[in-house]
Tab-separated table of C-alpha atoms in Angstrom:
chain	number	residue	atom	x	y	z
T	1	GLN	CA	57.224	108.576	99.798
T	2	VAL	CA	55.100	110.168	97.673
T	3	GLN	CA	53.710	109.551	94.707
T	4	LEU	CA	53.015	112.615	92.116
T	5	VAL	CA	50.498	112.023	89.007
T	6	GLU	CA	49.956	115.184	86.928
T	7	SER	CA	46.711	115.792	84.668
T	8	GLY	CA	44.603	117.924	82.340
T	9	GLY	CA	47.609	119.202	80.046
T	10	GLY	CA	46.000	119.241	76.131
T	11	SER	CA	46.320	121.350	73.146
T	12	VAL	CA	44.677	124.920	72.983
T	13	GLN	CA	45.325	127.620	71.092
T	14	ALA	CA	46.914	131.199	71.839
T	15	GLY	CA	44.584	132.642	74.714
T	16	GLY	CA	43.050	129.601	76.209
T	17	SER	CA	42.835	128.239	79.024
T	18	LEU	CA	44.330	125.012	80.958
T	19	ASN	CA	43.968	123.411	84.418
T	20	LEU	CA	46.594	121.154	85.227
T	21	SER	CA	46.725	118.659	88.180
T	22	CYS	CA	48.811	116.684	90.263
T	23	ILE	CA	47.662	114.014	92.551
T	24	ALA	CA	49.584	112.946	95.518
T	25	SER	CA	49.316	109.529	97.237
T	26	GLY	CA	51.947	108.498	100.192
T	27	ASP	CA	53.280	110.675	103.053
T	28	PHE	CA	51.603	114.010	101.610
T	29	TYR	CA	51.627	116.243	104.731
T	30	SER	CA	55.102	116.376	105.406
T	31	ILE	CA	55.939	117.907	102.179
T	32	TYR	CA	56.403	121.435	103.022
T	33	CYS	CA	56.537	122.497	99.365
T	34	LEU	CA	55.194	121.757	95.953
T	35	ASP	CA	56.253	122.948	93.295
T	36	TRP	CA	55.769	122.781	89.115
T	37	PHE	CA	58.260	122.840	86.782
T	38	ARG	CA	57.899	122.490	82.788
T	39	GLN	CA	60.435	121.714	79.596
T	40	ALA	CA	60.665	122.374	75.892
T	41	PRO	CA	62.723	119.915	73.889
T	42	GLY	CA	65.637	122.055	73.330
T	43	LYS	CA	65.478	123.824	76.426
T	44	GLU	CA	65.991	123.361	79.968
T	45	ARG	CA	63.476	122.537	82.952
T	46	GLU	CA	61.944	125.686	84.662
T	47	ARG	CA	60.762	126.888	87.621
T	48	VAL	CA	57.312	127.594	86.792
T	49	ALA	CA	55.310	128.064	90.617
T	50	SER	CA	55.505	127.327	93.929
T	51	ILE	CA	53.053	126.308	97.293
T	52	ARG	CA	54.276	125.789	100.513
T	53	PHE	CA	51.757	123.766	102.726
T	54	GLY	CA	49.722	126.747	104.196
T	55	GLY	CA	48.976	128.799	100.536
T	56	GLY	CA	50.310	131.667	101.960
T	57	THR	CA	53.941	131.777	100.535
T	58	LYS	CA	53.784	130.851	96.510
T	59	TYR	CA	56.411	131.627	93.686
T	60	TYR	CA	56.271	132.735	90.199
T	61	ALA	CA	59.040	132.552	87.247
T	62	ASP	CA	58.743	135.840	85.436
T	63	SER	CA	57.007	134.090	82.428
T	64	VAL	CA	53.918	133.137	83.682
T	65	LYS	CA	53.341	135.646	86.716
T	66	GLY	CA	49.727	137.141	86.120
T	67	ARG	CA	48.410	134.785	84.204
T	68	PHE	CA	49.151	131.244	86.124
T	69	THR	CA	47.725	130.339	89.271
T	70	ILE	CA	49.455	127.624	91.647
T	71	SER	CA	47.010	126.902	94.476
T	72	ARG	CA	47.135	123.328	96.573
T	73	ASP	CA	43.943	121.295	98.083
T	74	ASN	CA	45.583	119.400	101.285
T	75	ALA	CA	42.538	117.857	101.933
T	76	LYS	CA	42.549	116.224	98.629
T	77	LYS	CA	45.547	116.136	98.170
T	78	THR	CA	46.432	117.529	94.937
T	79	LEU	CA	47.779	120.601	93.641
T	80	TYR	CA	46.741	122.842	90.931
T	81	LEU	CA	47.925	125.201	87.847
T	82	GLN	CA	45.859	127.384	86.576
T	83	MET	CA	46.906	128.653	83.397
T	84	ASN	CA	45.386	131.204	81.350
T	85	ASP	CA	45.710	133.459	78.597
T	86	LEU	CA	48.194	130.739	76.983
T	87	ARG	CA	50.900	131.691	74.570
T	88	PRO	CA	52.774	128.694	72.250
T	89	GLU	CA	55.812	129.689	74.174
T	90	ASP	CA	53.794	128.076	77.005
T	91	THR	CA	54.122	124.647	75.177
T	92	ALA	CA	55.999	122.169	76.885
T	93	MET	CA	56.423	118.821	79.193
T	94	TYR	CA	54.221	120.191	82.890
T	95	TYR	CA	55.790	118.176	86.070
T	96	CYS	CA	54.712	118.602	89.130
T	97	ALA	CA	57.219	117.749	92.204
T	98	ALA	CA	57.349	117.779	96.071
T	99	ASP	CA	60.256	119.165	98.094
T	100	TYR	CA	59.766	118.219	101.890
T	101	GLU	CA	62.041	121.239	102.863
T	102	CYS	CA	61.552	124.159	100.086
T	103	ARG	CA	65.182	123.845	99.736
T	104	GLN	CA	64.271	122.972	96.033
T	105	THR	CA	65.740	119.454	96.296
T	106	TYR	CA	62.684	117.467	95.416
T	107	ALA	CA	61.873	114.146	96.365
T	108	ALA	CA	59.744	112.961	94.004
T	109	TRP	CA	58.197	113.680	90.053
T	110	GLY	CA	55.610	113.152	88.058
T	111	GLN	CA	55.565	111.611	85.082
T	112	GLY	CA	54.225	114.598	83.069
T	113	THR	CA	51.144	116.594	81.518
T	114	GLN	CA	51.742	117.816	78.008
T	115	VAL	CA	50.895	121.335	77.082
T	116	THR	CA	51.119	122.329	73.426
T	117	VAL	CA	49.715	125.924	72.839
T	118	SER	CA	49.280	127.135	69.163
T	119	SER	CA	48.880	130.210	67.463
């Protein structure tokens, strides 16, 4: 079983940047895909980005493409989300999730880190 803990959220002005981290403990090397999600109050959860174990295959939602970059350091058991050119609509709770077989079936979720972007 894997446990996930996010950090790096905060409050920034529009146009600013944040780098989220998600540190894993437990059976990290069996996780083939790691994803970032976000959920704003009153809105559905949105899958923001995904990365496979080797880092060569990545997915981005259209809403963040060109602004966010997902990466993972398997040696450090850490997932990252570099967020640039932040917009007020990026305001949400951000979660990382572990998907052992890249089937969008998630075995573990972090507790979330809040990102707030002011205009």
